[in-house]
């Protein structure tokens, strides 16, 4: 493969890192590097000095669907099947010749306080996922590879500048387990929140985890110690009322159980009025009994400030049946009943409307059909 001249990709880099490297290794002046970084992130400019070559992953598919608050857009971008070598920019033509992988992202509309429409961007941190949760479409693929910081930030850049959707929230609830790719997720968040560039507010970012305790500990340390990180939000995909059900649904629970998780999360450096979020995928006949609602409420009960105010909430997500699912989707009344049963204990509980069910863009439904097919063949061989 022909090697291009050494170039620098600003996508996954913070401002200081970009400027230092652009100056030392690529001969740019500080003002020229500063200008390129700002214009690329803030205006979406691509007419940059020749050595600055952003590796924006090309959009290969775009699907839209009408939701409650407007049009939901799922977009798919292509990344090379092996991560790119830093400083060696391939560019779109070379990328087209490579075997590529699909990265899925979803833009979910929200109508804000002043009636303005903004979007929550659901980003992927990996292609596939190693966590193998029984209800999750992505989990069926296995882990294909982790995304680089640039490939994560590229999803925001594309949503904002190519698709021109104003993104007000970023949630790591697309494909992958962020704690399984924590270094790159941290670097991506650092780039996204850099004031010289994208300047995305830390308080509007949510990292959602399956419950990898080692990762939660590391992230807590970063949030506690790194300047500018204290407002980062955490969500735990609880999905079960007790260890027995959780270990059945989520293999990770056999390593780190709910008691350990709760202990660690009680120590999470929550900031101000922000609440920890426990997501709960409601699956009929599995985790939706009245007794389960009581167990969930009891699990969340100790999350309080010293003066007794609640510091956690439960977000009930109606299960979207994955392909070949043994379980159905819950009916509207089943969801209502469960939400009310949890709320009866005084727990804060919200429910997510099912968004994007038909375009397979709902959380936990992101997967690449080609890869699934390949795996099926491998397994059958
Ligand atoms: N690995 C991370 C983020 C990806 S999953 C995590 O586990 O949090 C994002 C959310 O979608 C999680 O709360 C997950 O429990 C939920 N989810 C997964 N499969 C789903 C499905 N089939 N229907 C509804 N929600 C699902």
Short mmCIF file of N, CA and C in Angstrom, two decimals, residues 111-243:
data_model
loop_
_atom_site.label_atom_id
_atom_site.label_comp_id
_atom_site.label_asym_id
_atom_site.label_seq_id
_atom_site.Cartn_x
_atom_site.Cartn_y
_atom_site.Cartn_z
N UNK A 111 -37.02 17.63 22.51
CA UNK A 111 -37.48 19.01 22.45
C UNK A 111 -37.11 19.66 23.77
N UNK A 112 -36.27 20.68 23.68
CA UNK A 112 -35.72 21.33 24.89
C UNK A 112 -36.72 22.27 25.54
N UNK A 113 -36.24 22.93 26.61
CA UNK A 113 -37.12 23.80 27.40
C UNK A 113 -37.76 24.90 26.56
N UNK A 114 -36.97 25.49 25.68
CA UNK A 114 -37.51 26.61 24.89
C UNK A 114 -38.12 26.14 23.57
N UNK A 115 -38.44 24.87 23.51
CA UNK A 115 -39.06 24.34 22.30
C UNK A 115 -38.05 24.08 21.19
N UNK A 116 -36.76 24.24 21.50
CA UNK A 116 -35.72 24.03 20.50
C UNK A 116 -35.42 22.54 20.39
N UNK A 117 -35.24 22.08 19.18
CA UNK A 117 -34.94 20.66 19.01
C UNK A 117 -33.44 20.42 19.03
N UNK A 118 -33.02 19.57 19.95
CA UNK A 118 -31.61 19.16 19.97
C UNK A 118 -31.59 17.64 19.94
N UNK A 119 -30.39 17.09 19.89
CA UNK A 119 -30.28 15.64 19.75
C UNK A 119 -29.34 15.04 20.78
N UNK A 120 -29.72 13.85 21.23
CA UNK A 120 -28.81 13.04 22.01
C UNK A 120 -28.11 12.12 21.03
N UNK A 121 -26.79 12.13 21.08
CA UNK A 121 -26.03 11.26 20.19
C UNK A 121 -25.57 10.03 20.97
N UNK A 122 -25.98 8.87 20.47
CA UNK A 122 -25.59 7.61 21.08
C UNK A 122 -24.38 7.11 20.30
N UNK A 123 -23.20 7.07 20.96
CA UNK A 123 -21.98 6.69 20.26
C UNK A 123 -21.54 5.26 20.59
N UNK A 124 -20.82 4.67 19.67
CA UNK A 124 -20.23 3.35 19.86
C UNK A 124 -18.79 3.52 20.31
N UNK A 125 -18.35 2.63 21.20
CA UNK A 125 -16.95 2.66 21.62
C UNK A 125 -16.17 1.47 21.07
N UNK A 126 -16.91 0.48 20.56
CA UNK A 126 -16.28 -0.71 19.98
C UNK A 126 -17.13 -1.19 18.80
N UNK A 127 -16.54 -2.00 17.94
CA UNK A 127 -17.34 -2.73 16.97
C UNK A 127 -17.56 -4.09 17.60
N UNK A 128 -18.83 -4.42 17.85
CA UNK A 128 -19.14 -5.63 18.60
C UNK A 128 -18.90 -5.39 20.08
N UNK A 129 -18.95 -6.45 20.86
CA UNK A 129 -18.80 -6.33 22.31
C UNK A 129 -18.49 -7.70 22.87
N UNK A 130 -17.63 -7.73 23.88
CA UNK A 130 -17.22 -9.02 24.46
C UNK A 130 -18.10 -9.44 25.63
N UNK A 131 -19.04 -8.58 26.04
CA UNK A 131 -19.74 -8.82 27.30
C UNK A 131 -20.84 -9.88 27.21
N UNK A 132 -21.34 -10.13 26.00
CA UNK A 132 -22.26 -11.25 25.75
C UNK A 132 -23.54 -11.25 26.60
N UNK A 133 -24.11 -10.07 26.85
CA UNK A 133 -25.40 -10.02 27.56
C UNK A 133 -26.47 -10.70 26.70
N UNK A 134 -27.29 -11.54 27.33
CA UNK A 134 -28.21 -12.38 26.59
C UNK A 134 -29.28 -11.66 25.80
N UNK A 135 -29.61 -10.42 26.20
CA UNK A 135 -30.70 -9.68 25.55
C UNK A 135 -30.21 -8.73 24.48
N UNK A 136 -28.89 -8.62 24.32
CA UNK A 136 -28.32 -7.54 23.51
C UNK A 136 -27.87 -8.03 22.14
N UNK A 137 -28.27 -7.30 21.13
CA UNK A 137 -27.94 -7.64 19.75
C UNK A 137 -26.42 -7.55 19.51
N UNK A 138 -25.82 -6.48 19.97
CA UNK A 138 -24.38 -6.30 19.75
C UNK A 138 -23.59 -7.42 20.42
N UNK A 139 -24.08 -7.86 21.59
CA UNK A 139 -23.39 -8.90 22.33
C UNK A 139 -23.27 -10.20 21.55
N UNK A 140 -24.16 -10.38 20.57
CA UNK A 140 -24.14 -11.60 19.76
C UNK A 140 -22.97 -11.63 18.79
N UNK A 141 -22.43 -10.45 18.49
CA UNK A 141 -21.34 -10.37 17.51
C UNK A 141 -20.01 -10.80 18.10
N UNK A 142 -19.88 -10.71 19.41
CA UNK A 142 -18.55 -10.83 20.01
C UNK A 142 -17.80 -9.54 19.75
N UNK A 143 -16.61 -9.41 20.32
CA UNK A 143 -15.84 -8.19 20.08
C UNK A 143 -15.06 -8.32 18.79
N UNK A 144 -15.23 -7.35 17.91
CA UNK A 144 -14.45 -7.34 16.67
C UNK A 144 -13.20 -6.49 16.89
N UNK A 145 -13.40 -5.23 17.24
CA UNK A 145 -12.25 -4.45 17.73
C UNK A 145 -12.72 -3.18 18.43
N UNK A 146 -11.83 -2.64 19.24
CA UNK A 146 -12.11 -1.38 19.92
C UNK A 146 -11.87 -0.23 18.97
N UNK A 147 -12.60 0.85 19.16
CA UNK A 147 -12.40 2.03 18.32
C UNK A 147 -11.31 2.92 18.92
N UNK A 148 -10.63 3.65 18.04
CA UNK A 148 -9.60 4.60 18.50
C UNK A 148 -10.32 5.86 19.00
N UNK A 149 -9.61 6.70 19.75
CA UNK A 149 -10.24 7.96 20.18
C UNK A 149 -10.79 8.74 18.97
N UNK A 150 -10.00 8.81 17.91
CA UNK A 150 -10.43 9.55 16.72
C UNK A 150 -11.71 8.98 16.12
N UNK A 151 -11.83 7.66 16.12
CA UNK A 151 -13.03 7.03 15.55
C UNK A 151 -14.26 7.29 16.41
N UNK A 152 -14.05 7.48 17.70
CA UNK A 152 -15.17 7.81 18.58
C UNK A 152 -15.58 9.27 18.35
N UNK A 153 -14.59 10.16 18.35
CA UNK A 153 -14.88 11.59 18.16
C UNK A 153 -15.46 11.82 16.76
N UNK A 154 -15.03 11.03 15.80
CA UNK A 154 -15.52 11.16 14.42
C UNK A 154 -17.05 11.05 14.35
N UNK A 155 -17.62 10.24 15.24
CA UNK A 155 -19.09 10.08 15.24
C UNK A 155 -19.76 11.40 15.61
N UNK A 156 -19.18 12.13 16.58
CA UNK A 156 -19.72 13.45 16.95
C UNK A 156 -19.52 14.45 15.80
N UNK A 157 -18.33 14.40 15.19
CA UNK A 157 -18.03 15.36 14.13
C UNK A 157 -19.00 15.17 12.96
N UNK A 158 -19.25 13.92 12.62
CA UNK A 158 -20.15 13.62 11.51
C UNK A 158 -21.58 14.07 11.83
N UNK A 159 -22.04 13.77 13.04
CA UNK A 159 -23.40 14.16 13.43
C UNK A 159 -23.55 15.68 13.37
N UNK A 160 -22.53 16.37 13.89
CA UNK A 160 -22.60 17.82 14.01
C UNK A 160 -22.37 18.53 12.68
N UNK A 161 -21.32 18.16 11.99
CA UNK A 161 -20.92 18.92 10.81
C UNK A 161 -21.39 18.32 9.49
N UNK A 162 -21.41 17.00 9.36
CA UNK A 162 -21.87 16.43 8.09
C UNK A 162 -23.39 16.37 8.07
N UNK A 163 -23.98 15.87 9.15
CA UNK A 163 -25.43 15.72 9.17
C UNK A 163 -26.13 16.97 9.73
N UNK A 164 -25.33 17.90 10.27
CA UNK A 164 -25.83 19.19 10.77
C UNK A 164 -26.93 19.06 11.81
N UNK A 165 -26.75 18.12 12.73
CA UNK A 165 -27.69 17.97 13.84
C UNK A 165 -27.07 18.58 15.10
N UNK A 166 -27.75 19.52 15.76
CA UNK A 166 -27.17 20.07 17.00
C UNK A 166 -27.20 19.03 18.13
N UNK A 167 -26.02 18.59 18.52
CA UNK A 167 -25.91 17.54 19.55
C UNK A 167 -25.77 18.19 20.92
N UNK A 168 -26.71 17.90 21.83
CA UNK A 168 -26.61 18.50 23.17
C UNK A 168 -26.21 17.48 24.23
N UNK A 169 -26.33 16.20 23.94
CA UNK A 169 -25.93 15.15 24.89
C UNK A 169 -25.21 14.04 24.14
N UNK A 170 -24.22 13.47 24.79
CA UNK A 170 -23.55 12.29 24.20
C UNK A 170 -23.64 11.16 25.20
N UNK A 171 -24.15 10.04 24.78
CA UNK A 171 -24.23 8.87 25.67
C UNK A 171 -23.45 7.72 25.04
N UNK A 172 -22.62 7.07 25.85
CA UNK A 172 -21.87 5.90 25.37
C UNK A 172 -22.75 4.67 25.53
N UNK A 173 -23.80 4.63 24.70
CA UNK A 173 -24.76 3.53 24.77
C UNK A 173 -24.96 2.88 23.41
N UNK A 174 -24.01 3.08 22.53
CA UNK A 174 -24.07 2.40 21.24
C UNK A 174 -23.43 1.04 21.37
N UNK A 175 -22.70 0.62 20.33
CA UNK A 175 -22.06 -0.69 20.40
C UNK A 175 -20.86 -0.63 21.35
N UNK A 176 -20.69 -1.70 22.10
CA UNK A 176 -19.47 -1.84 22.89
C UNK A 176 -19.61 -1.51 24.36
N UNK A 177 -18.61 -1.93 25.11
CA UNK A 177 -18.55 -1.67 26.55
C UNK A 177 -17.42 -0.65 26.79
N UNK A 178 -17.78 0.58 27.16
CA UNK A 178 -16.75 1.63 27.31
C UNK A 178 -15.62 1.24 28.26
N UNK A 179 -15.93 0.48 29.31
CA UNK A 179 -14.88 0.12 30.29
C UNK A 179 -13.90 -0.90 29.70
N UNK A 180 -14.28 -1.49 28.58
CA UNK A 180 -13.43 -2.47 27.92
C UNK A 180 -12.47 -1.76 26.95
N UNK A 181 -12.64 -0.46 26.82
CA UNK A 181 -11.81 0.36 25.92
C UNK A 181 -11.58 1.70 26.60
N UNK A 182 -11.30 1.64 27.89
CA UNK A 182 -11.36 2.86 28.70
C UNK A 182 -10.33 3.92 28.30
N UNK A 183 -9.12 3.51 27.97
CA UNK A 183 -8.11 4.52 27.61
C UNK A 183 -8.58 5.35 26.42
N UNK A 184 -9.12 4.67 25.41
CA UNK A 184 -9.55 5.39 24.22
C UNK A 184 -10.81 6.21 24.48
N UNK A 185 -11.70 5.70 25.34
CA UNK A 185 -12.90 6.46 25.70
C UNK A 185 -12.49 7.74 26.45
N UNK A 186 -11.52 7.61 27.36
CA UNK A 186 -11.04 8.78 28.10
C UNK A 186 -10.42 9.80 27.16
N UNK A 187 -9.62 9.32 26.21
CA UNK A 187 -8.97 10.24 25.27
C UNK A 187 -10.03 10.92 24.40
N UNK A 188 -11.07 10.18 24.01
CA UNK A 188 -12.14 10.76 23.18
C UNK A 188 -12.88 11.84 23.97
N UNK A 189 -13.17 11.56 25.24
CA UNK A 189 -13.89 12.55 26.05
C UNK A 189 -13.02 13.80 26.24
N UNK A 190 -11.71 13.57 26.44
CA UNK A 190 -10.80 14.72 26.60
C UNK A 190 -10.83 15.58 25.34
N UNK A 191 -10.83 14.94 24.16
CA UNK A 191 -10.85 15.70 22.90
C UNK A 191 -12.19 16.42 22.73
N UNK A 192 -13.28 15.72 23.02
CA UNK A 192 -14.62 16.31 22.84
C UNK A 192 -14.86 17.52 23.73
N UNK A 193 -14.26 17.50 24.92
CA UNK A 193 -14.54 18.56 25.88
C UNK A 193 -13.47 19.66 25.85
N UNK A 194 -12.49 19.53 24.95
CA UNK A 194 -11.42 20.52 24.91
C UNK A 194 -11.97 21.90 24.51
N UNK A 195 -11.73 22.88 25.36
CA UNK A 195 -12.30 24.21 25.12
C UNK A 195 -11.78 24.89 23.86
N UNK A 196 -10.62 24.48 23.40
CA UNK A 196 -10.09 25.09 22.17
C UNK A 196 -10.75 24.54 20.92
N UNK A 197 -11.49 23.43 21.08
CA UNK A 197 -12.09 22.80 19.90
C UNK A 197 -13.57 22.61 20.07
N UNK A 198 -14.00 21.35 20.17
CA UNK A 198 -15.44 21.03 20.24
C UNK A 198 -16.10 21.66 21.47
N UNK A 199 -15.37 21.73 22.57
CA UNK A 199 -15.90 22.36 23.79
C UNK A 199 -17.20 21.76 24.27
N UNK A 200 -17.37 20.46 24.11
CA UNK A 200 -18.61 19.81 24.53
C UNK A 200 -18.66 19.78 26.06
N UNK A 201 -19.82 20.11 26.69
CA UNK A 201 -19.86 20.13 28.16
C UNK A 201 -19.73 18.74 28.78
N UNK A 202 -18.83 18.61 29.74
CA UNK A 202 -18.63 17.33 30.45
C UNK A 202 -19.94 16.87 31.09
N UNK A 203 -20.73 17.82 31.58
CA UNK A 203 -21.98 17.48 32.29
C UNK A 203 -23.02 16.87 31.37
N UNK A 204 -22.79 16.92 30.07
CA UNK A 204 -23.76 16.38 29.11
C UNK A 204 -23.28 15.06 28.50
N UNK A 205 -22.29 14.46 29.13
CA UNK A 205 -21.77 13.18 28.64
C UNK A 205 -22.08 12.09 29.67
N UNK A 206 -22.59 10.96 29.19
CA UNK A 206 -22.88 9.83 30.07
C UNK A 206 -22.11 8.61 29.58
N UNK A 207 -21.33 8.02 30.49
CA UNK A 207 -20.67 6.75 30.18
C UNK A 207 -21.54 5.66 30.79
N UNK A 208 -21.98 4.73 29.97
CA UNK A 208 -22.86 3.66 30.44
C UNK A 208 -22.09 2.34 30.47
N UNK A 209 -22.17 1.66 31.59
CA UNK A 209 -21.38 0.41 31.70
C UNK A 209 -22.22 -0.78 32.15
N UNK A 210 -21.75 -1.92 31.72
CA UNK A 210 -22.33 -3.20 32.05
C UNK A 210 -22.04 -3.53 33.54
N UNK A 211 -21.03 -2.83 34.09
CA UNK A 211 -20.64 -3.07 35.49
C UNK A 211 -19.28 -3.70 35.63
N UNK A 212 -18.34 -3.29 34.78
CA UNK A 212 -16.95 -3.74 34.98
C UNK A 212 -16.38 -2.91 36.10
N UNK A 213 -16.25 -3.54 37.25
CA UNK A 213 -15.88 -2.83 38.48
C UNK A 213 -14.49 -2.18 38.39
N UNK A 214 -13.56 -2.89 37.74
CA UNK A 214 -12.20 -2.33 37.63
C UNK A 214 -12.24 -1.01 36.84
N UNK A 215 -13.06 -0.97 35.80
CA UNK A 215 -13.19 0.24 34.98
C UNK A 215 -13.88 1.36 35.75
N UNK A 216 -14.93 1.01 36.49
CA UNK A 216 -15.65 2.02 37.27
C UNK A 216 -14.69 2.67 38.27
N UNK A 217 -13.83 1.84 38.89
CA UNK A 217 -12.85 2.36 39.85
C UNK A 217 -11.88 3.32 39.18
N UNK A 218 -11.40 2.92 38.02
CA UNK A 218 -10.44 3.79 37.31
C UNK A 218 -11.09 5.09 36.89
N UNK A 219 -12.33 4.99 36.40
CA UNK A 219 -13.02 6.19 35.94
C UNK A 219 -13.29 7.13 37.12
N UNK A 220 -13.67 6.54 38.27
CA UNK A 220 -13.93 7.35 39.46
C UNK A 220 -12.67 8.14 39.85
N UNK A 221 -11.53 7.50 39.72
CA UNK A 221 -10.27 8.15 40.08
C UNK A 221 -10.00 9.35 39.14
N UNK A 222 -10.28 9.14 37.87
CA UNK A 222 -10.10 10.23 36.90
C UNK A 222 -11.05 11.38 37.23
N UNK A 223 -12.31 11.05 37.49
CA UNK A 223 -13.32 12.07 37.77
C UNK A 223 -12.95 12.84 39.04
N UNK A 224 -12.40 12.11 40.02
CA UNK A 224 -12.03 12.73 41.29
C UNK A 224 -10.82 13.65 41.14
N UNK A 225 -9.88 13.27 40.29
CA UNK A 225 -8.59 13.97 40.32
C UNK A 225 -8.32 14.88 39.12
N UNK A 226 -8.90 14.59 37.97
CA UNK A 226 -8.49 15.36 36.79
C UNK A 226 -9.33 16.64 36.68
N UNK A 227 -8.67 17.77 36.55
CA UNK A 227 -9.43 19.02 36.46
C UNK A 227 -10.40 19.00 35.27
N UNK A 228 -11.62 19.44 35.50
CA UNK A 228 -12.61 19.53 34.42
C UNK A 228 -13.46 18.28 34.25
N UNK A 229 -13.19 17.22 35.05
CA UNK A 229 -13.89 15.95 34.82
C UNK A 229 -14.99 15.68 35.83
N UNK A 230 -15.15 16.51 36.84
CA UNK A 230 -16.03 16.14 37.95
C UNK A 230 -17.51 16.04 37.58
N UNK A 231 -17.90 16.63 36.46
CA UNK A 231 -19.31 16.58 36.08
C UNK A 231 -19.67 15.41 35.17
N UNK A 232 -18.69 14.57 34.86
CA UNK A 232 -18.98 13.43 33.97
C UNK A 232 -20.01 12.50 34.63
N UNK A 233 -20.97 12.03 33.85
CA UNK A 233 -22.04 11.18 34.40
C UNK A 233 -21.80 9.70 34.12
N UNK A 234 -22.30 8.90 35.06
CA UNK A 234 -22.17 7.45 34.92
C UNK A 234 -23.55 6.80 34.96
N UNK A 235 -23.74 5.80 34.12
CA UNK A 235 -24.95 4.99 34.18
C UNK A 235 -24.54 3.53 34.31
N UNK A 236 -25.28 2.79 35.10
CA UNK A 236 -25.02 1.35 35.21
C UNK A 236 -26.22 0.62 34.61
N UNK A 237 -25.93 -0.31 33.73
CA UNK A 237 -27.01 -1.14 33.19
C UNK A 237 -27.27 -2.25 34.20
N UNK A 238 -28.23 -2.03 35.07
CA UNK A 238 -28.52 -2.97 36.15
C UNK A 238 -29.30 -4.17 35.60
N UNK A 239 -30.43 -3.88 35.01
CA UNK A 239 -31.18 -4.88 34.24
C UNK A 239 -31.72 -6.08 35.01
N UNK A 240 -31.48 -6.15 36.31
CA UNK A 240 -31.94 -7.33 37.05
C UNK A 240 -32.17 -6.96 38.51
N UNK A 241 -33.07 -7.71 39.16
CA UNK A 241 -33.39 -7.40 40.56
C UNK A 241 -32.43 -8.05 41.55
N UNK A 242 -31.74 -9.11 41.14
CA UNK A 242 -30.86 -9.82 42.07
C UNK A 242 -29.75 -10.54 41.29
N UNK A 243 -28.77 -11.04 42.02
CA UNK A 243 -27.61 -11.67 41.38
C UNK A 243 -27.98 -12.89 40.55
#
